[in-house]
DNA sequence: CATGTTGGTCAACGCTTGTTGGCAACGTTA
DNA sequence: TAACGTTGCCAACAAGCGTTGACCAACATG
């Protein structure tokens, strides 16, 4: 029942500009004025449509990770599948990069990143790891490796991390994630 | 031959307050005024002693990692030794957390973090990994896991990552780092 | 035609930021 | 005592920020 408003194009332009700015500048340096300039409209429009800067970020970081079919997969390859999926998702657009950058200096951003990973990674680990009780710990280990690669590759841009192909990364990180999920506790 | 100035205590207080603020707030939100307030002096003193905000950060992020004796170690345990050493270094003070936080939103901070890791991790990988040619790639992999754990544990503070003991972390990450350094390329 | 709603600009507000220069107090040295 | 460099505070500056409210044009509806 959502009718098409005449301002939908503007709203979308604002959101796109916001995602770019948040991804490349972080929360504080991504100013509403700059976002509005990128979108080709007046800063006050941003306020009208998204209330304030926090609301804008909340809208810009609305994200569906879309985890793959977990149960239907061969449990032996789940590590590689997870790494592949996250790399693809990370390179599709800038939303996750924005969330990572913002999450480091902004409380709301950190909470959002935390929620997404818990929500998406939690079920996978619970279904796969040997002892369901330390599923959270294993999820955190997996997150540390995946976020660490995202950090070095997409944010800090360490040259060797940028130069690697996704296949290489999967070949190296896949077994790590696999072990964090399924190996006996050391 | 460096004479003791009467203002050395003030300089040190400024530096300590700056490290704390940069570590907990990141570059933009760590204001000179707040740092001066913490140090109990006037903001203009910060300018006099460190020139400007960038100079203050440069001084506050002067860091020696102090890598352990690389050659004298059993090559089989180098993974665990590295993880242990970085965890200890990370928890000794807030400098590395500050650099990580700042490196995410600030170009100079990213460069600094990059330099430190290249400088400290480079020699170790070159001496240990099978093919010296892809030492940089292996160093980047190690950095991705170590920085990823630092990110989830000290910056994002994912509860399970915070709750783990250092021994647990070493037991989980040690083999990962070991493999990144010494295993045949997959 | 008149009227209300929507999409948009403009100018300003109050506030905080990094940064600067003047000025007073102190310690040292001549 | 007199001159001087050091240490510190105070007050202000220009710029940039998020945010607000008045106002205008276009459109839809009666």
mmCIF file with all atom_site columns, N, CA and C in Angstrom, chain A residues 55-113:
data_model
loop_
_atom_site.group_PDB
_atom_site.id
_atom_site.type_symbol
_atom_site.label_atom_id
_atom_site.label_alt_id
_atom_site.label_comp_id
_atom_site.label_asym_id
_atom_site.label_entity_id
_atom_site.label_seq_id
_atom_site.pdbx_PDB_ins_code
_atom_site.Cartn_x
_atom_site.Cartn_y
_atom_site.Cartn_z
_atom_site.occupancy
_atom_site.B_iso_or_equiv
_atom_site.pdbx_formal_charge
_atom_site.auth_seq_id
_atom_site.auth_comp_id
_atom_site.auth_asym_id
_atom_site.auth_atom_id
_atom_site.pdbx_PDB_model_num
ATOM 1   N N  . UNK A 1 55  ? 19.395 9.336   12.549 1.00 0.00 ? 55  UNK A N  1
ATOM 2   C CA . UNK A 1 55  ? 18.365 8.693   11.760 1.00 0.00 ? 55  UNK A CA 1
ATOM 3   C C  . UNK A 1 55  ? 18.835 8.402   10.345 1.00 0.00 ? 55  UNK A C  1
ATOM 4   N N  . UNK A 1 56  ? 19.592 9.341   9.801  1.00 0.00 ? 56  UNK A N  1
ATOM 5   C CA . UNK A 1 56  ? 20.141 9.122   8.462  1.00 0.00 ? 56  UNK A CA 1
ATOM 6   C C  . UNK A 1 56  ? 21.065 7.918   8.444  1.00 0.00 ? 56  UNK A C  1
ATOM 7   N N  . UNK A 1 57  ? 21.924 7.826   9.441  1.00 0.00 ? 57  UNK A N  1
ATOM 8   C CA . UNK A 1 57  ? 22.830 6.676   9.469  1.00 0.00 ? 57  UNK A CA 1
ATOM 9   C C  . UNK A 1 57  ? 22.058 5.375   9.635  1.00 0.00 ? 57  UNK A C  1
ATOM 10  N N  . UNK A 1 58  ? 21.051 5.399   10.507 1.00 0.00 ? 58  UNK A N  1
ATOM 11  C CA . UNK A 1 58  ? 20.245 4.203   10.702 1.00 0.00 ? 58  UNK A CA 1
ATOM 12  C C  . UNK A 1 58  ? 19.632 3.751   9.382  1.00 0.00 ? 58  UNK A C  1
ATOM 13  N N  . UNK A 1 59  ? 19.097 4.711   8.626  1.00 0.00 ? 59  UNK A N  1
ATOM 14  C CA . UNK A 1 59  ? 18.486 4.362   7.349  1.00 0.00 ? 59  UNK A CA 1
ATOM 15  C C  . UNK A 1 59  ? 19.529 3.889   6.346  1.00 0.00 ? 59  UNK A C  1
ATOM 16  N N  . UNK A 1 60  ? 20.688 4.520   6.372  1.00 0.00 ? 60  UNK A N  1
ATOM 17  C CA . UNK A 1 60  ? 21.727 4.174   5.392  1.00 0.00 ? 60  UNK A CA 1
ATOM 18  C C  . UNK A 1 60  ? 22.361 2.828   5.680  1.00 0.00 ? 60  UNK A C  1
ATOM 19  N N  . UNK A 1 61  ? 22.258 2.380   6.920  1.00 0.00 ? 61  UNK A N  1
ATOM 20  C CA . UNK A 1 61  ? 22.895 1.109   7.259  1.00 0.00 ? 61  UNK A CA 1
ATOM 21  C C  . UNK A 1 61  ? 21.875 -0.016  7.405  1.00 0.00 ? 61  UNK A C  1
ATOM 22  N N  . UNK A 1 62  ? 20.711 0.216   6.880  1.00 0.00 ? 62  UNK A N  1
ATOM 23  C CA . UNK A 1 62  ? 19.708 -0.855  6.810  1.00 0.00 ? 62  UNK A CA 1
ATOM 24  C C  . UNK A 1 62  ? 20.247 -1.917  5.868  1.00 0.00 ? 62  UNK A C  1
ATOM 25  N N  . UNK A 1 63  ? 20.404 -3.090  6.381  1.00 0.00 ? 63  UNK A N  1
ATOM 26  C CA . UNK A 1 63  ? 21.139 -4.085  5.603  1.00 0.00 ? 63  UNK A CA 1
ATOM 27  C C  . UNK A 1 63  ? 20.586 -5.484  5.789  1.00 0.00 ? 63  UNK A C  1
ATOM 28  N N  . UNK A 1 64  ? 20.512 -6.198  4.692  1.00 0.00 ? 64  UNK A N  1
ATOM 29  C CA . UNK A 1 64  ? 20.236 -7.621  4.763  1.00 0.00 ? 64  UNK A CA 1
ATOM 30  C C  . UNK A 1 64  ? 21.459 -8.364  4.269  1.00 0.00 ? 64  UNK A C  1
ATOM 31  N N  . UNK A 1 65  ? 22.031 -9.175  5.131  1.00 0.00 ? 65  UNK A N  1
ATOM 32  C CA . UNK A 1 65  ? 23.194 -9.934  4.681  1.00 0.00 ? 65  UNK A CA 1
ATOM 33  C C  . UNK A 1 65  ? 22.751 -11.088 3.796  1.00 0.00 ? 65  UNK A C  1
ATOM 34  N N  . UNK A 1 66  ? 21.613 -11.669 4.097  1.00 0.00 ? 66  UNK A N  1
ATOM 35  C CA . UNK A 1 66  ? 21.120 -12.774 3.286  1.00 0.00 ? 66  UNK A CA 1
ATOM 36  C C  . UNK A 1 66  ? 22.028 -13.978 3.353  1.00 0.00 ? 66  UNK A C  1
ATOM 37  N N  . UNK A 1 67  ? 22.048 -14.591 4.522  1.00 0.00 ? 67  UNK A N  1
ATOM 38  C CA . UNK A 1 67  ? 22.935 -15.745 4.707  1.00 0.00 ? 67  UNK A CA 1
ATOM 39  C C  . UNK A 1 67  ? 22.509 -16.897 3.803  1.00 0.00 ? 67  UNK A C  1
ATOM 40  N N  . UNK A 1 68  ? 23.455 -17.701 3.364  1.00 0.00 ? 68  UNK A N  1
ATOM 41  C CA . UNK A 1 68  ? 23.110 -18.805 2.468  1.00 0.00 ? 68  UNK A CA 1
ATOM 42  C C  . UNK A 1 68  ? 22.391 -19.916 3.231  1.00 0.00 ? 68  UNK A C  1
ATOM 43  N N  . UNK A 1 69  ? 21.822 -20.841 2.497  1.00 0.00 ? 69  UNK A N  1
ATOM 44  C CA . UNK A 1 69  ? 21.139 -21.982 3.109  1.00 0.00 ? 69  UNK A CA 1
ATOM 45  C C  . UNK A 1 69  ? 22.125 -22.753 3.970  1.00 0.00 ? 69  UNK A C  1
ATOM 46  N N  . UNK A 1 70  ? 21.921 -22.648 5.260  1.00 0.00 ? 70  UNK A N  1
ATOM 47  C CA . UNK A 1 70  ? 22.907 -23.253 6.138  1.00 0.00 ? 70  UNK A CA 1
ATOM 48  C C  . UNK A 1 70  ? 22.774 -24.771 6.242  1.00 0.00 ? 70  UNK A C  1
ATOM 49  N N  . UNK A 1 71  ? 21.552 -25.241 6.459  1.00 0.00 ? 71  UNK A N  1
ATOM 50  C CA . UNK A 1 71  ? 21.367 -26.666 6.704  1.00 0.00 ? 71  UNK A CA 1
ATOM 51  C C  . UNK A 1 71  ? 21.664 -27.526 5.488  1.00 0.00 ? 71  UNK A C  1
ATOM 52  N N  . UNK A 1 72  ? 21.405 -26.980 4.314  1.00 0.00 ? 72  UNK A N  1
ATOM 53  C CA . UNK A 1 72  ? 21.515 -27.786 3.101  1.00 0.00 ? 72  UNK A CA 1
ATOM 54  C C  . UNK A 1 72  ? 22.960 -27.973 2.655  1.00 0.00 ? 72  UNK A C  1
ATOM 55  N N  . UNK A 1 73  ? 23.882 -27.358 3.373  1.00 0.00 ? 73  UNK A N  1
ATOM 56  C CA . UNK A 1 73  ? 25.262 -27.400 2.892  1.00 0.00 ? 73  UNK A CA 1
ATOM 57  C C  . UNK A 1 73  ? 26.063 -28.541 3.502  1.00 0.00 ? 73  UNK A C  1
ATOM 58  N N  . UNK A 1 74  ? 27.055 -29.014 2.738  1.00 0.00 ? 74  UNK A N  1
ATOM 59  C CA . UNK A 1 74  ? 27.974 -29.982 3.324  1.00 0.00 ? 74  UNK A CA 1
ATOM 60  C C  . UNK A 1 74  ? 28.759 -29.325 4.442  1.00 0.00 ? 74  UNK A C  1
ATOM 61  N N  . UNK A 1 75  ? 28.678 -29.865 5.645  1.00 0.00 ? 75  UNK A N  1
ATOM 62  C CA . UNK A 1 75  ? 29.285 -29.238 6.808  1.00 0.00 ? 75  UNK A CA 1
ATOM 63  C C  . UNK A 1 75  ? 30.790 -29.081 6.664  1.00 0.00 ? 75  UNK A C  1
ATOM 64  N N  . UNK A 1 76  ? 31.380 -29.862 5.777  1.00 0.00 ? 76  UNK A N  1
ATOM 65  C CA . UNK A 1 76  ? 32.843 -29.805 5.655  1.00 0.00 ? 76  UNK A CA 1
ATOM 66  C C  . UNK A 1 76  ? 33.302 -28.531 4.973  1.00 0.00 ? 76  UNK A C  1
ATOM 67  N N  . UNK A 1 77  ? 32.462 -27.960 4.127  1.00 0.00 ? 77  UNK A N  1
ATOM 68  C CA . UNK A 1 77  ? 32.886 -26.795 3.352  1.00 0.00 ? 77  UNK A CA 1
ATOM 69  C C  . UNK A 1 77  ? 32.322 -25.493 3.875  1.00 0.00 ? 77  UNK A C  1
ATOM 70  N N  . UNK A 1 78  ? 31.755 -25.549 5.053  1.00 0.00 ? 78  UNK A N  1
ATOM 71  C CA . UNK A 1 78  ? 31.043 -24.365 5.523  1.00 0.00 ? 78  UNK A CA 1
ATOM 72  C C  . UNK A 1 78  ? 31.982 -23.177 5.722  1.00 0.00 ? 78  UNK A C  1
ATOM 73  N N  . UNK A 1 79  ? 33.216 -23.444 6.075  1.00 0.00 ? 79  UNK A N  1
ATOM 74  C CA . UNK A 1 79  ? 34.173 -22.363 6.248  1.00 0.00 ? 79  UNK A CA 1
ATOM 75  C C  . UNK A 1 79  ? 34.378 -21.584 4.966  1.00 0.00 ? 79  UNK A C  1
ATOM 76  N N  . UNK A 1 80  ? 34.685 -22.317 3.895  1.00 0.00 ? 80  UNK A N  1
ATOM 77  C CA . UNK A 1 80  ? 34.910 -21.658 2.611  1.00 0.00 ? 80  UNK A CA 1
ATOM 78  C C  . UNK A 1 80  ? 33.654 -20.934 2.131  1.00 0.00 ? 80  UNK A C  1
ATOM 79  N N  . UNK A 1 81  ? 32.500 -21.564 2.332  1.00 0.00 ? 81  UNK A N  1
ATOM 80  C CA . UNK A 1 81  ? 31.254 -20.935 1.896  1.00 0.00 ? 81  UNK A CA 1
ATOM 81  C C  . UNK A 1 81  ? 31.029 -19.622 2.633  1.00 0.00 ? 81  UNK A C  1
ATOM 82  N N  . UNK A 1 82  ? 31.266 -19.637 3.938  1.00 0.00 ? 82  UNK A N  1
ATOM 83  C CA . UNK A 1 82  ? 31.062 -18.417 4.719  1.00 0.00 ? 82  UNK A CA 1
ATOM 84  C C  . UNK A 1 82  ? 31.996 -17.308 4.270  1.00 0.00 ? 82  UNK A C  1
ATOM 85  N N  . UNK A 1 83  ? 33.251 -17.619 4.102  1.00 0.00 ? 83  UNK A N  1
ATOM 86  C CA . UNK A 1 83  ? 34.217 -16.593 3.703  1.00 0.00 ? 83  UNK A CA 1
ATOM 87  C C  . UNK A 1 83  ? 33.841 -16.036 2.334  1.00 0.00 ? 83  UNK A C  1
ATOM 88  N N  . UNK A 1 84  ? 33.531 -16.926 1.409  1.00 0.00 ? 84  UNK A N  1
ATOM 89  C CA . UNK A 1 84  ? 33.122 -16.484 0.076  1.00 0.00 ? 84  UNK A CA 1
ATOM 90  C C  . UNK A 1 84  ? 31.937 -15.549 0.151  1.00 0.00 ? 84  UNK A C  1
ATOM 91  N N  . UNK A 1 85  ? 30.952 -15.940 0.915  1.00 0.00 ? 85  UNK A N  1
ATOM 92  C CA . UNK A 1 85  ? 29.734 -15.155 1.006  1.00 0.00 ? 85  UNK A CA 1
ATOM 93  C C  . UNK A 1 85  ? 29.982 -13.770 1.575  1.00 0.00 ? 85  UNK A C  1
ATOM 94  N N  . UNK A 1 86  ? 30.774 -13.707 2.626  1.00 0.00 ? 86  UNK A N  1
ATOM 95  C CA . UNK A 1 86  ? 31.030 -12.402 3.236  1.00 0.00 ? 86  UNK A CA 1
ATOM 96  C C  . UNK A 1 86  ? 31.869 -11.517 2.318  1.00 0.00 ? 86  UNK A C  1
ATOM 97  N N  . UNK A 1 87  ? 32.836 -12.108 1.635  1.00 0.00 ? 87  UNK A N  1
ATOM 98  C CA . UNK A 1 87  ? 33.631 -11.305 0.698  1.00 0.00 ? 87  UNK A CA 1
ATOM 99  C C  . UNK A 1 87  ? 32.741 -10.722 -0.399 1.00 0.00 ? 87  UNK A C  1
ATOM 100 N N  . UNK A 1 88  ? 31.884 -11.556 -0.947 1.00 0.00 ? 88  UNK A N  1
ATOM 101 C CA . UNK A 1 88  ? 30.964 -11.076 -1.992 1.00 0.00 ? 88  UNK A CA 1
ATOM 102 C C  . UNK A 1 88  ? 30.102 -9.954  -1.464 1.00 0.00 ? 88  UNK A C  1
ATOM 103 N N  . UNK A 1 89  ? 29.531 -10.186 -0.300 1.00 0.00 ? 89  UNK A N  1
ATOM 104 C CA . UNK A 1 89  ? 28.647 -9.178  0.278  1.00 0.00 ? 89  UNK A CA 1
ATOM 105 C C  . UNK A 1 89  ? 29.400 -7.883  0.517  1.00 0.00 ? 89  UNK A C  1
ATOM 106 N N  . UNK A 1 90  ? 30.641 -8.019  0.932  1.00 0.00 ? 90  UNK A N  1
ATOM 107 C CA . UNK A 1 90  ? 31.412 -6.826  1.249  1.00 0.00 ? 90  UNK A CA 1
ATOM 108 C C  . UNK A 1 90  ? 31.740 -6.023  -0.001 1.00 0.00 ? 90  UNK A C  1
ATOM 109 N N  . UNK A 1 91  ? 31.905 -6.706  -1.112 1.00 0.00 ? 91  UNK A N  1
ATOM 110 C CA . UNK A 1 91  ? 32.298 -6.005  -2.329 1.00 0.00 ? 91  UNK A CA 1
ATOM 111 C C  . UNK A 1 91  ? 31.111 -5.556  -3.167 1.00 0.00 ? 91  UNK A C  1
ATOM 112 N N  . UNK A 1 92  ? 29.926 -6.013  -2.820 1.00 0.00 ? 92  UNK A N  1
ATOM 113 C CA . UNK A 1 92  ? 28.764 -5.633  -3.621 1.00 0.00 ? 92  UNK A CA 1
ATOM 114 C C  . UNK A 1 92  ? 28.483 -4.139  -3.480 1.00 0.00 ? 92  UNK A C  1
ATOM 115 N N  . UNK A 1 93  ? 28.466 -3.636  -2.269 1.00 0.00 ? 93  UNK A N  1
ATOM 116 C CA . UNK A 1 93  ? 28.293 -2.201  -2.078 1.00 0.00 ? 93  UNK A CA 1
ATOM 117 C C  . UNK A 1 93  ? 29.102 -1.749  -0.866 1.00 0.00 ? 93  UNK A C  1
ATOM 118 N N  . UNK A 1 94  ? 28.899 -0.503  -0.479 1.00 0.00 ? 94  UNK A N  1
ATOM 119 C CA . UNK A 1 94  ? 29.760 0.063   0.563  1.00 0.00 ? 94  UNK A CA 1
ATOM 120 C C  . UNK A 1 94  ? 29.128 0.051   1.948  1.00 0.00 ? 94  UNK A C  1
ATOM 121 N N  . UNK A 1 95  ? 27.977 -0.599  2.071  1.00 0.00 ? 95  UNK A N  1
ATOM 122 C CA . UNK A 1 95  ? 27.269 -0.511  3.341  1.00 0.00 ? 95  UNK A CA 1
ATOM 123 C C  . UNK A 1 95  ? 28.071 -1.122  4.482  1.00 0.00 ? 95  UNK A C  1
ATOM 124 N N  . UNK A 1 96  ? 28.642 -2.289  4.251  1.00 0.00 ? 96  UNK A N  1
ATOM 125 C CA . UNK A 1 96  ? 29.375 -2.937  5.338  1.00 0.00 ? 96  UNK A CA 1
ATOM 126 C C  . UNK A 1 96  ? 30.649 -2.178  5.683  1.00 0.00 ? 96  UNK A C  1
ATOM 127 N N  . UNK A 1 97  ? 31.308 -1.649  4.670  1.00 0.00 ? 97  UNK A N  1
ATOM 128 C CA . UNK A 1 97  ? 32.477 -0.816  4.951  1.00 0.00 ? 97  UNK A CA 1
ATOM 129 C C  . UNK A 1 97  ? 32.085 0.388   5.785  1.00 0.00 ? 97  UNK A C  1
ATOM 130 N N  . UNK A 1 98  ? 30.968 0.987   5.434  1.00 0.00 ? 98  UNK A N  1
ATOM 131 C CA . UNK A 1 98  ? 30.487 2.132   6.216  1.00 0.00 ? 98  UNK A CA 1
ATOM 132 C C  . UNK A 1 98  ? 30.229 1.724   7.658  1.00 0.00 ? 98  UNK A C  1
ATOM 133 N N  . UNK A 1 99  ? 29.559 0.591   7.842  1.00 0.00 ? 99  UNK A N  1
ATOM 134 C CA . UNK A 1 99  ? 29.256 0.154   9.199  1.00 0.00 ? 99  UNK A CA 1
ATOM 135 C C  . UNK A 1 99  ? 30.521 -0.122  9.994  1.00 0.00 ? 99  UNK A C  1
ATOM 136 N N  . UNK A 1 100 ? 31.491 -0.714  9.344  1.00 0.00 ? 100 UNK A N  1
ATOM 137 C CA . UNK A 1 100 ? 32.742 -0.985  10.049 1.00 0.00 ? 100 UNK A CA 1
ATOM 138 C C  . UNK A 1 100 ? 33.428 0.315   10.456 1.00 0.00 ? 100 UNK A C  1
ATOM 139 N N  . UNK A 1 101 ? 33.504 1.251   9.513  1.00 0.00 ? 101 UNK A N  1
ATOM 140 C CA . UNK A 1 101 ? 34.154 2.534   9.821  1.00 0.00 ? 101 UNK A CA 1
ATOM 141 C C  . UNK A 1 101 ? 33.409 3.264   10.923 1.00 0.00 ? 101 UNK A C  1
ATOM 142 N N  . UNK A 1 102 ? 32.096 3.305   10.814 1.00 0.00 ? 102 UNK A N  1
ATOM 143 C CA . UNK A 1 102 ? 31.318 4.019   11.822 1.00 0.00 ? 102 UNK A CA 1
ATOM 144 C C  . UNK A 1 102 ? 31.347 3.289   13.153 1.00 0.00 ? 102 UNK A C  1
ATOM 145 N N  . UNK A 1 103 ? 31.306 1.955   13.108 1.00 0.00 ? 103 UNK A N  1
ATOM 146 C CA . UNK A 1 103 ? 31.260 1.177   14.332 1.00 0.00 ? 103 UNK A CA 1
ATOM 147 C C  . UNK A 1 103 ? 32.463 1.395   15.225 1.00 0.00 ? 103 UNK A C  1
ATOM 148 N N  . UNK A 1 104 ? 33.546 1.874   14.643 1.00 0.00 ? 104 UNK A N  1
ATOM 149 C CA . UNK A 1 104 ? 34.763 2.055   15.423 1.00 0.00 ? 104 UNK A CA 1
ATOM 150 C C  . UNK A 1 104 ? 34.719 3.331   16.258 1.00 0.00 ? 104 UNK A C  1
ATOM 151 N N  . UNK A 1 105 ? 33.992 4.345   15.801 1.00 0.00 ? 105 UNK A N  1
ATOM 152 C CA . UNK A 1 105 ? 33.969 5.598   16.567 1.00 0.00 ? 105 UNK A CA 1
ATOM 153 C C  . UNK A 1 105 ? 32.589 5.941   17.099 1.00 0.00 ? 105 UNK A C  1
ATOM 154 N N  . UNK A 1 106 ? 31.585 5.183   16.706 1.00 0.00 ? 106 UNK A N  1
ATOM 155 C CA . UNK A 1 106 ? 30.213 5.547   17.066 1.00 0.00 ? 106 UNK A CA 1
ATOM 156 C C  . UNK A 1 106 ? 29.520 4.392   17.772 1.00 0.00 ? 106 UNK A C  1
ATOM 157 N N  . UNK A 1 107 ? 28.922 4.697   18.898 1.00 0.00 ? 107 UNK A N  1
ATOM 158 C CA . UNK A 1 107 ? 28.294 3.660   19.709 1.00 0.00 ? 107 UNK A CA 1
ATOM 159 C C  . UNK A 1 107 ? 27.182 2.946   18.938 1.00 0.00 ? 107 UNK A C  1
ATOM 160 N N  . UNK A 1 108 ? 26.340 3.728   18.285 1.00 0.00 ? 108 UNK A N  1
ATOM 161 C CA . UNK A 1 108 ? 25.225 3.140   17.541 1.00 0.00 ? 108 UNK A CA 1
ATOM 162 C C  . UNK A 1 108 ? 25.736 2.236   16.423 1.00 0.00 ? 108 UNK A C  1
ATOM 163 N N  . UNK A 1 109 ? 26.790 2.668   15.765 1.00 0.00 ? 109 UNK A N  1
ATOM 164 C CA . UNK A 1 109 ? 27.361 1.862   14.699 1.00 0.00 ? 109 UNK A CA 1
ATOM 165 C C  . UNK A 1 109 ? 27.905 0.541   15.214 1.00 0.00 ? 109 UNK A C  1
ATOM 166 N N  . UNK A 1 110 ? 28.568 0.585   16.366 1.00 0.00 ? 110 UNK A N  1
ATOM 167 C CA . UNK A 1 110 ? 29.099 -0.639  16.949 1.00 0.00 ? 110 UNK A CA 1
ATOM 168 C C  . UNK A 1 110 ? 27.971 -1.596  17.294 1.00 0.00 ? 110 UNK A C  1
ATOM 169 N N  . UNK A 1 111 ? 26.915 -1.042  17.883 1.00 0.00 ? 111 UNK A N  1
ATOM 170 C CA . UNK A 1 111 ? 25.775 -1.873  18.255 1.00 0.00 ? 111 UNK A CA 1
ATOM 171 C C  . UNK A 1 111 ? 25.166 -2.531  17.014 1.00 0.00 ? 111 UNK A C  1
ATOM 172 N N  . UNK A 1 112 ? 25.067 -1.751  15.955 1.00 0.00 ? 112 UNK A N  1
ATOM 173 C CA . UNK A 1 112 ? 24.465 -2.266  14.729 1.00 0.00 ? 112 UNK A CA 1
ATOM 174 C C  . UNK A 1 112 ? 25.300 -3.423  14.159 1.00 0.00 ? 112 UNK A C  1
ATOM 175 N N  . UNK A 1 113 ? 26.575 -3.189  14.086 1.00 0.00 ? 113 UNK A N  1
ATOM 176 C CA . UNK A 1 113 ? 27.484 -4.228  13.565 1.00 0.00 ? 113 UNK A CA 1
ATOM 177 C C  . UNK A 1 113 ? 27.389 -5.488  14.423 1.00 0.00 ? 113 UNK A C  1
#
